[in-house]
Tab-separated table of C-alpha atoms and ligand atoms in Angstrom:
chain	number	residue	atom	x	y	z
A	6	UNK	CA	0.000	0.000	0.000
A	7	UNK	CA	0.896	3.646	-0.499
A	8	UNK	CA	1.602	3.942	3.275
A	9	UNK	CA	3.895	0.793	3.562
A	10	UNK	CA	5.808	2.360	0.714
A	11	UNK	CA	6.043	5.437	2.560
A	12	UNK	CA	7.275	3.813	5.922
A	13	UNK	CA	9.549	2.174	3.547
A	14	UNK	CA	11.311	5.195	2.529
A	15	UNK	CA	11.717	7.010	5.530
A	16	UNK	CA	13.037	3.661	6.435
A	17	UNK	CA	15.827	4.491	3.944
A	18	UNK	CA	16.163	8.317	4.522
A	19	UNK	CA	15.961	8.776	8.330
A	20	UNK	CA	19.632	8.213	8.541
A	21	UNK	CA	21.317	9.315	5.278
A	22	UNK	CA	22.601	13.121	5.552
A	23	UNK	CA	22.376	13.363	1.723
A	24	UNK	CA	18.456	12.019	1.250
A	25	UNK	CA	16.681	13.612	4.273
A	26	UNK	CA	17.180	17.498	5.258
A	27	UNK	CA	16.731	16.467	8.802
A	28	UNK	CA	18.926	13.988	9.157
A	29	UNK	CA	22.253	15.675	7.830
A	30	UNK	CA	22.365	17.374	11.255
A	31	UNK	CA	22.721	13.902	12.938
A	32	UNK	CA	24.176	11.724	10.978
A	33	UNK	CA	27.597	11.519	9.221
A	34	UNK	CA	28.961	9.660	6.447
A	35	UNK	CA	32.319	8.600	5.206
A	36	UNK	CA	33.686	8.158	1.228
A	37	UNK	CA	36.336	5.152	0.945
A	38	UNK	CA	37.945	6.010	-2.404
A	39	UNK	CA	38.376	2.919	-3.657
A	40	UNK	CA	37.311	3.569	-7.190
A	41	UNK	CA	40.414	5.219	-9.156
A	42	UNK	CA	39.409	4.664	-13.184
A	43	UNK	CA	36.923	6.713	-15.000
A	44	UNK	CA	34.990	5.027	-18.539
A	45	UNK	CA	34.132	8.979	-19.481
A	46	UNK	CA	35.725	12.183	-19.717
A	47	UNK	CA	33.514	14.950	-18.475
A	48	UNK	CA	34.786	17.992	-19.668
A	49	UNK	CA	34.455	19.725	-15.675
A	50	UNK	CA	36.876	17.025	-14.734
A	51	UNK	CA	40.636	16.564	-14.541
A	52	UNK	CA	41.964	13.000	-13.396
A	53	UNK	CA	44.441	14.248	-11.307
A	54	UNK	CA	41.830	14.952	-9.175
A	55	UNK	CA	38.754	13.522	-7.613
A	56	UNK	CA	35.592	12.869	-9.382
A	57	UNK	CA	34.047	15.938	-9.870
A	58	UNK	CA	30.574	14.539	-10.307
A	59	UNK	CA	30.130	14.067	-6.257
A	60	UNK	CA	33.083	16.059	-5.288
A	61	UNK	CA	34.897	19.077	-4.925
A	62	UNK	CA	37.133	19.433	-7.436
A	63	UNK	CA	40.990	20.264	-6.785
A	64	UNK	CA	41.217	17.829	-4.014
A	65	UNK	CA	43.283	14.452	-4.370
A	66	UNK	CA	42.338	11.732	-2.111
A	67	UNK	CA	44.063	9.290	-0.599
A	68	UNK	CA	43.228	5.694	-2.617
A	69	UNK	CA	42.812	2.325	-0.561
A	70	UNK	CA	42.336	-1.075	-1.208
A	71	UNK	CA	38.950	-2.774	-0.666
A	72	UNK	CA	40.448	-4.170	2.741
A	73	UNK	CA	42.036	-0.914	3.781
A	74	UNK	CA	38.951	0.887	3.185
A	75	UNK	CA	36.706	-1.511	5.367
A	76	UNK	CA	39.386	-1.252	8.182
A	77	UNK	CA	39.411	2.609	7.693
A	78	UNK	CA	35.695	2.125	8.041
A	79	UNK	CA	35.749	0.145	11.277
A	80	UNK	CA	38.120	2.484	13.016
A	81	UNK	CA	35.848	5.782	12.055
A	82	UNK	CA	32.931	4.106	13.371
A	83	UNK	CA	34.293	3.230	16.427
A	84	UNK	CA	35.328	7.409	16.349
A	85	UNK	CA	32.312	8.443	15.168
A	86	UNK	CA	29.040	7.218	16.302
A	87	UNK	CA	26.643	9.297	14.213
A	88	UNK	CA	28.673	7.356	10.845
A	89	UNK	CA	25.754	5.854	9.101
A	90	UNK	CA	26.736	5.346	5.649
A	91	UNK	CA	29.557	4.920	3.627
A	92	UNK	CA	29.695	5.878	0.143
A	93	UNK	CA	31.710	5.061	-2.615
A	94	UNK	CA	32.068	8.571	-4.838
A	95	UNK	CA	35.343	8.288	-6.849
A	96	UNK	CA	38.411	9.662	-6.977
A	97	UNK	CA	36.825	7.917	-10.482
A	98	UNK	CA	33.460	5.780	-11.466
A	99	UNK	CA	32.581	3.221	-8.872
A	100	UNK	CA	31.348	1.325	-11.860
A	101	UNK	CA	34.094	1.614	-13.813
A	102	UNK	CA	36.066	-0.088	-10.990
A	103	UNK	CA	33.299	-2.618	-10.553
A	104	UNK	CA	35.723	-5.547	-8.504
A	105	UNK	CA	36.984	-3.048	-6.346
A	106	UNK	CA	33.796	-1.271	-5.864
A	107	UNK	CA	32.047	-4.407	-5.219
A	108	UNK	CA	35.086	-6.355	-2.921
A	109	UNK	CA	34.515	-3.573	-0.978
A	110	UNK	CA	30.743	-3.409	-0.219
A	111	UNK	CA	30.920	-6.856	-0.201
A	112	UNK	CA	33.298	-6.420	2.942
A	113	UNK	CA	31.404	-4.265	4.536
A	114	UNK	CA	28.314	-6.191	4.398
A	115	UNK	CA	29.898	-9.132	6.283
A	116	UNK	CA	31.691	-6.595	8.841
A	117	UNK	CA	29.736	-3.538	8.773
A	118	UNK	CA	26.159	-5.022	8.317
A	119	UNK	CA	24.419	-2.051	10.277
A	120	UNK	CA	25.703	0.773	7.927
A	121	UNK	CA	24.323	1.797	4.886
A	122	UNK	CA	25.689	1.634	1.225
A	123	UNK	CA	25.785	4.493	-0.896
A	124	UNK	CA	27.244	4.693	-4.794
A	125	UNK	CA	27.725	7.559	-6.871
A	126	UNK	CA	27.931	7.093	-10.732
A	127	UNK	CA	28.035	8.678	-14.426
A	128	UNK	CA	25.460	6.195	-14.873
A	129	UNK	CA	27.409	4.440	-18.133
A	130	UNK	CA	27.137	0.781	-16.420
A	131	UNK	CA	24.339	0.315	-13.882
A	132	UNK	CA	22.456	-1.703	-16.094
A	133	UNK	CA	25.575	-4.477	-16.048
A	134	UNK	CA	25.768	-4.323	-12.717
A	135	UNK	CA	22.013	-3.956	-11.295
A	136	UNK	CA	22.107	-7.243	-9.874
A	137	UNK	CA	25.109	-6.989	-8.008
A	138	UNK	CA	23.918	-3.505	-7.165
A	139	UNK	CA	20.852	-4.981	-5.295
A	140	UNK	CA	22.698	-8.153	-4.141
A	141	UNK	CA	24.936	-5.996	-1.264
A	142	UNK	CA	21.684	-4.176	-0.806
A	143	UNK	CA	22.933	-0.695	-2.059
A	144	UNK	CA	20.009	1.292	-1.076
A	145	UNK	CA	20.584	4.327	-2.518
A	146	UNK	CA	22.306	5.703	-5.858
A	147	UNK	CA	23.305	8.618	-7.548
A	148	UNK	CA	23.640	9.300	-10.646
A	149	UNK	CA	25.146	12.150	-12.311
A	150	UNK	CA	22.351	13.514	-15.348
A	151	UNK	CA	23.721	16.745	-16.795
A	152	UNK	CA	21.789	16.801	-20.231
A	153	UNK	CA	18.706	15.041	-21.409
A	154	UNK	CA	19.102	16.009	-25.237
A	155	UNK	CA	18.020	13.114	-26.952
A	156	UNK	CA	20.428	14.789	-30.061
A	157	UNK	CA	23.407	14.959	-28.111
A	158	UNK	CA	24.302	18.024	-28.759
A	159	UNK	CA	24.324	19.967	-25.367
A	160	UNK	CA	26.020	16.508	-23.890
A	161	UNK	CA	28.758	16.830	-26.882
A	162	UNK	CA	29.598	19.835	-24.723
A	163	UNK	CA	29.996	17.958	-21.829
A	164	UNK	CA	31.641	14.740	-22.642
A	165	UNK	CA	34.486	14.647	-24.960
A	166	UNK	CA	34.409	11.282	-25.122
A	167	UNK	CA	32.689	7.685	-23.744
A	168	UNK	CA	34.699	4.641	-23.437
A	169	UNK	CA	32.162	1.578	-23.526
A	170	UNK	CA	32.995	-1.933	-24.988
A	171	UNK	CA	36.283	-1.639	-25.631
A	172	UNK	CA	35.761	1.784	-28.440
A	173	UNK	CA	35.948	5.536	-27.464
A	174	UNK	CA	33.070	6.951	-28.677
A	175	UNK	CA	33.449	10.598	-29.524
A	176	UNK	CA	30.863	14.082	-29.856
A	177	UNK	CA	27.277	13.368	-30.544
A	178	UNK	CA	27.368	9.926	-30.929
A	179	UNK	CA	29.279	9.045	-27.364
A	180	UNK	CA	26.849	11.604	-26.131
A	181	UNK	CA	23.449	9.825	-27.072
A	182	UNK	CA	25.032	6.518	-25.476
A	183	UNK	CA	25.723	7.748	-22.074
A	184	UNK	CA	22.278	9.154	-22.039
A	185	UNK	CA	20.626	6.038	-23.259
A	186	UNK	CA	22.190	3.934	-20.352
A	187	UNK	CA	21.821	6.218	-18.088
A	188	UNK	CA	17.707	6.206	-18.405
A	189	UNK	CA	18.033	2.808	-18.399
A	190	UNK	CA	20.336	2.563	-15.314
A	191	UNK	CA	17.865	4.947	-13.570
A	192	UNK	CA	14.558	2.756	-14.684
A	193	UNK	CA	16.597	-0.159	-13.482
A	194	UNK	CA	17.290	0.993	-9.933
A	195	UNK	CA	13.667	2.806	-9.641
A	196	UNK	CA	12.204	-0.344	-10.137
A	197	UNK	CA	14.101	-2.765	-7.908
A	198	UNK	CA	13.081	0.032	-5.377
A	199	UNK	CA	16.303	1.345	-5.150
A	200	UNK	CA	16.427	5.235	-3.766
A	201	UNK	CA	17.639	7.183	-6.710
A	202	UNK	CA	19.635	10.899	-6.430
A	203	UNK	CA	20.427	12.553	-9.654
A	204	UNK	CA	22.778	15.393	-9.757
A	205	UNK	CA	22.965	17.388	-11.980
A	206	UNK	CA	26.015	20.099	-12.621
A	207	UNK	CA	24.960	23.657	-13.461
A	208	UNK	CA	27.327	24.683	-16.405
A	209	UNK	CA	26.161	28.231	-17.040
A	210	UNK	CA	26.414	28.900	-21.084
A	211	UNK	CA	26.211	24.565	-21.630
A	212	UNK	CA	22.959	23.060	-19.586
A	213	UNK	CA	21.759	26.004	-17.571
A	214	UNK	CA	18.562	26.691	-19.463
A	215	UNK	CA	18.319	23.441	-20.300
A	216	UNK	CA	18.376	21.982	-16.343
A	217	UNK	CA	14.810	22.108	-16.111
A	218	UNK	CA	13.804	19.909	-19.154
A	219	UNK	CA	16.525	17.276	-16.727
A	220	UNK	CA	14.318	18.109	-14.022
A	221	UNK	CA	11.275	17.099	-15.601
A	222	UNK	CA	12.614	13.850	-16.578
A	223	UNK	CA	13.880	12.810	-13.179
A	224	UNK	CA	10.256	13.183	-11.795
A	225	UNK	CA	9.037	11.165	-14.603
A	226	UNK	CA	11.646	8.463	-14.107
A	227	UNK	CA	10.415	8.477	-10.444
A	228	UNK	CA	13.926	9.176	-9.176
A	229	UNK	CA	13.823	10.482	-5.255
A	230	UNK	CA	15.730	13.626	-5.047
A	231	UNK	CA	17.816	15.682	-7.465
A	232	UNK	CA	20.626	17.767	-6.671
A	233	UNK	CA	21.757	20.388	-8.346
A	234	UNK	CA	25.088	21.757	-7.832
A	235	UNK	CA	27.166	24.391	-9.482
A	236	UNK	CA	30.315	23.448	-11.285
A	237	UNK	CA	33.582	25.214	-9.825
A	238	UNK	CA	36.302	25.984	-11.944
A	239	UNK	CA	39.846	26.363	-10.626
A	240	UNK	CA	42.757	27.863	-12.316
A	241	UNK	CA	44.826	24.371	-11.608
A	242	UNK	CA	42.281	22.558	-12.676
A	243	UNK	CA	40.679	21.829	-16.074
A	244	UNK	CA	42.803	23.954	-18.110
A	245	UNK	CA	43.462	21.094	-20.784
A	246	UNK	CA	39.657	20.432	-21.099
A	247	UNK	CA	36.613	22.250	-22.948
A	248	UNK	CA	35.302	24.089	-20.922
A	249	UNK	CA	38.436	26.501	-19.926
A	250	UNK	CA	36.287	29.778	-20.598
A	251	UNK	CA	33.966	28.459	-18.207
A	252	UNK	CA	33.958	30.517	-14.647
A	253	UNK	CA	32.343	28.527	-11.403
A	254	UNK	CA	28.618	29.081	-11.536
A	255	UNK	CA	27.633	31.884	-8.754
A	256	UNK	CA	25.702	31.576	-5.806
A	257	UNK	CA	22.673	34.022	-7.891
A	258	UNK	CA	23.143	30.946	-10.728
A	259	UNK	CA	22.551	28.617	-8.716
A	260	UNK	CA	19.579	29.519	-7.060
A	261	UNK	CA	17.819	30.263	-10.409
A	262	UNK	CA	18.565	26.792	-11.489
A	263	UNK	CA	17.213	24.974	-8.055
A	264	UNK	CA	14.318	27.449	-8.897
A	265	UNK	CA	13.760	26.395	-12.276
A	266	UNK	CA	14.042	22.907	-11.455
A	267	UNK	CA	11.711	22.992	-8.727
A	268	UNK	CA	9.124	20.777	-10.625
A	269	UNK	CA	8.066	18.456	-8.018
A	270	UNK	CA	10.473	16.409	-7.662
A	271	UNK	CA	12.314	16.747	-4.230
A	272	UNK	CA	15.190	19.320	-4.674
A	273	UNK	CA	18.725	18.955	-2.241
A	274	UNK	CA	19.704	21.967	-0.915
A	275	UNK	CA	21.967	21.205	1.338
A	276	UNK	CA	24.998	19.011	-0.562
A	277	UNK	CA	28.820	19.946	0.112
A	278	UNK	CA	30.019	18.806	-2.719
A	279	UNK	CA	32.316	16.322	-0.582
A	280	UNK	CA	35.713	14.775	-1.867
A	281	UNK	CA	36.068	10.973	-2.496
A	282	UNK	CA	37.342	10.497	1.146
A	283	UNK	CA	35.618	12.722	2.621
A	284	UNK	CA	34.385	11.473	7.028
A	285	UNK	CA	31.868	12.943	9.096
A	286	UNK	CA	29.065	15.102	9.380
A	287	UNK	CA	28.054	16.971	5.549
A	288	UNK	CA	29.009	20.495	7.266
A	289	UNK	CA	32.377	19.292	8.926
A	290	UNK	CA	34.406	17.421	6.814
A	291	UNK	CA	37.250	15.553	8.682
A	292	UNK	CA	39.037	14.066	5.649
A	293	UNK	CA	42.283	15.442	6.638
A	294	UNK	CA	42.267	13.716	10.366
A	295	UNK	CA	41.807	10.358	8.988
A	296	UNK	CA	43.692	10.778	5.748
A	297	UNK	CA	47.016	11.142	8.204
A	298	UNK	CA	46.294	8.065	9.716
A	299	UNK	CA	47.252	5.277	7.964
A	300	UNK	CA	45.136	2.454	6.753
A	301	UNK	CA	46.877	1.254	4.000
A	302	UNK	CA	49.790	-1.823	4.337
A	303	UNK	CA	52.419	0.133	3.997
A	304	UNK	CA	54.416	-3.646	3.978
B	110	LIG	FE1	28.379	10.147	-0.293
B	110	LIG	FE2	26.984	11.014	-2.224
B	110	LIG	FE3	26.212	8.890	-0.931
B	110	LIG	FE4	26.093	11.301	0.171
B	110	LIG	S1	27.840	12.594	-0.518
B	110	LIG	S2	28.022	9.021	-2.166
B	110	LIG	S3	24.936	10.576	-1.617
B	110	LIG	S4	26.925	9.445	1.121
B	110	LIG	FE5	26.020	14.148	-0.213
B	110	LIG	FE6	28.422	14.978	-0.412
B	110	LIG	FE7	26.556	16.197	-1.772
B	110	LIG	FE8	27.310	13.785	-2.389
B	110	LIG	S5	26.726	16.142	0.435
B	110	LIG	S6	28.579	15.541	-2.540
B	110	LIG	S7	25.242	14.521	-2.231
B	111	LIG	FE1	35.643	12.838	-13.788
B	111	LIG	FE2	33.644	11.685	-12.498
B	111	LIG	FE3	33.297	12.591	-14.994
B	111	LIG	FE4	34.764	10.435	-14.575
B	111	LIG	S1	32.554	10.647	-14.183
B	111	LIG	S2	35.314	12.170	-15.906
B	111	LIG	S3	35.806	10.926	-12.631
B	111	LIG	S4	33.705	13.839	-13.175
């Protein structure tokens, strides 16, 4: 019934800082970055750096091994009692690293089988991986939906290239792929039940007037909250990519955009656009604490 489905979802929420407004007050979460290839080039994105889809760009984090993160995840929990989920969120694709994505959630299941599992994606392989996706009971995913241009034009703009089945494919045509699995990705996780974030990356000049049509899709694809959050340029970063002339999309942009996308569908306002190995509460990120500590075998 409607209301069991609703009990369901707050089920799913009540904890996670990213899903439910309320509960990023309470409840902290921690990024393993386990995940160090990428299968796309977004053109907002340099590989030195984390994965600018879910992050802050400019950052480098510190890369573990499926059994180094689950340690790391065990000794912040015993730190940090609030820790409810842990997310995997770059430095690259957690699906383009599916046997380290997947060691590791499969870790944590057997030794962390309270917390929650989070994944962040471009969206280019769910639909390979839905099963395993639902197996380790991943309740929640994002995935990253800048452009819904069936013509692939405005996503030409964004994505230099897509890397799927062994071929780059380039412009238009890599483009109109990514988008195709990524609807199907989405459909795929909506209907297993899975809670589905979309964020989407305000490029002012690329997708800004076109955010809302990406809006209205979402809702129809029944996906549970979208986020959308500005891209941020830095001088250090993204100078070899398209979208150089670019500046970071202001704090007036922004709230236009939220505005515009505003159709329904529930709208994050709070993300901080976190790094890949990023620990605690949304508003107080303790990356740096934890990144001195060592959990990798340094043997
Ligand atoms: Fe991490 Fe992302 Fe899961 Fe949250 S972050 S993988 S959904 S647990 Fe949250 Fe950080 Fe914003 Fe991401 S505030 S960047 S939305
Ligand atoms: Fe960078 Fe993430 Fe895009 Fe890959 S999906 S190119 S890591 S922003």
């Amino acid at each position: 019934t409607q209301n069991e489905l609703h009990a369901s979802i707050m089920q799913k929420i009540n904890n996670h800082p990213c899903y439910s407004q309320d509960a990023h007050q309470h409840y902290a979460r921690i990024h393993v970055a386990v995940a160090p290839a990428c299968n796309i080039q977004c053109n907002y994105c340099n590989r030195k750096y984390d994965c600018s889809n879910e992050s802050r760009p400019g950052v480098t984090s510190y890369k573990l091994s499926p059994e180094e993160a689950v340690k790391k995840v065990l000794h912040v929990g015993g730190l940090i009692q609030q820790l409810s989920v842990v997310g995997i969120a770059g430095p690259g694709d957690g699906l383009a690293n599916p046997k380290q994505t997947f060691e590791t959630f499969s870790l944590l299941k057997k030794y962390a089988p309270d917390i929650k599992l989070c994944l962040s994606t471009n969206g280019l392989m769910i639909h390979k991986h839905i099963d395993e996706i639902a197996k380790y009971n991943i309740e929640h995913v994002t995935v990253t939906l800048n452009s819904v241009d069936e013509t692939g034009e405005i996503g030409s703009k964004i994505y230099p290239w897509v890397f799927y089945e062994h071929k780059k494919h380039r412009g238009v045509e890599g483009a109109k792929l990514l988008l195709e699995k990524q609807l199907l990705g989405i459909q795929m996780l909506v209907e297993r039940g899975i809670l589905v974030k979309v964020n989407s990356v305000l490029i002012p000049g690329v997708n800004d007037e076109h955010l809302p049509f990406v809006a209205r899709k979402v809702k129809e694809l029944g996906v549970f909250i979208q986020n959308v959050m500005p891209i941020i340029s830095k001088p250090e970063y993204g100078t070899k990519f398209g979208l150089d002339g670019v500046p970071s999309a202001t704090h007036k942009q922004l709230m236009k955009a939220q505005e515009a996308c505003d159709v329904n569908v529930k709208l994050m306002r709070h993300c901080r656009q976190c790094r890949a190995d990023a620990v605690g509460l949304l508003g107080e990120d303790r990356s740096d604490e934890f990144f001195k500590e060592s959990f990798a075998d340094k043997s």
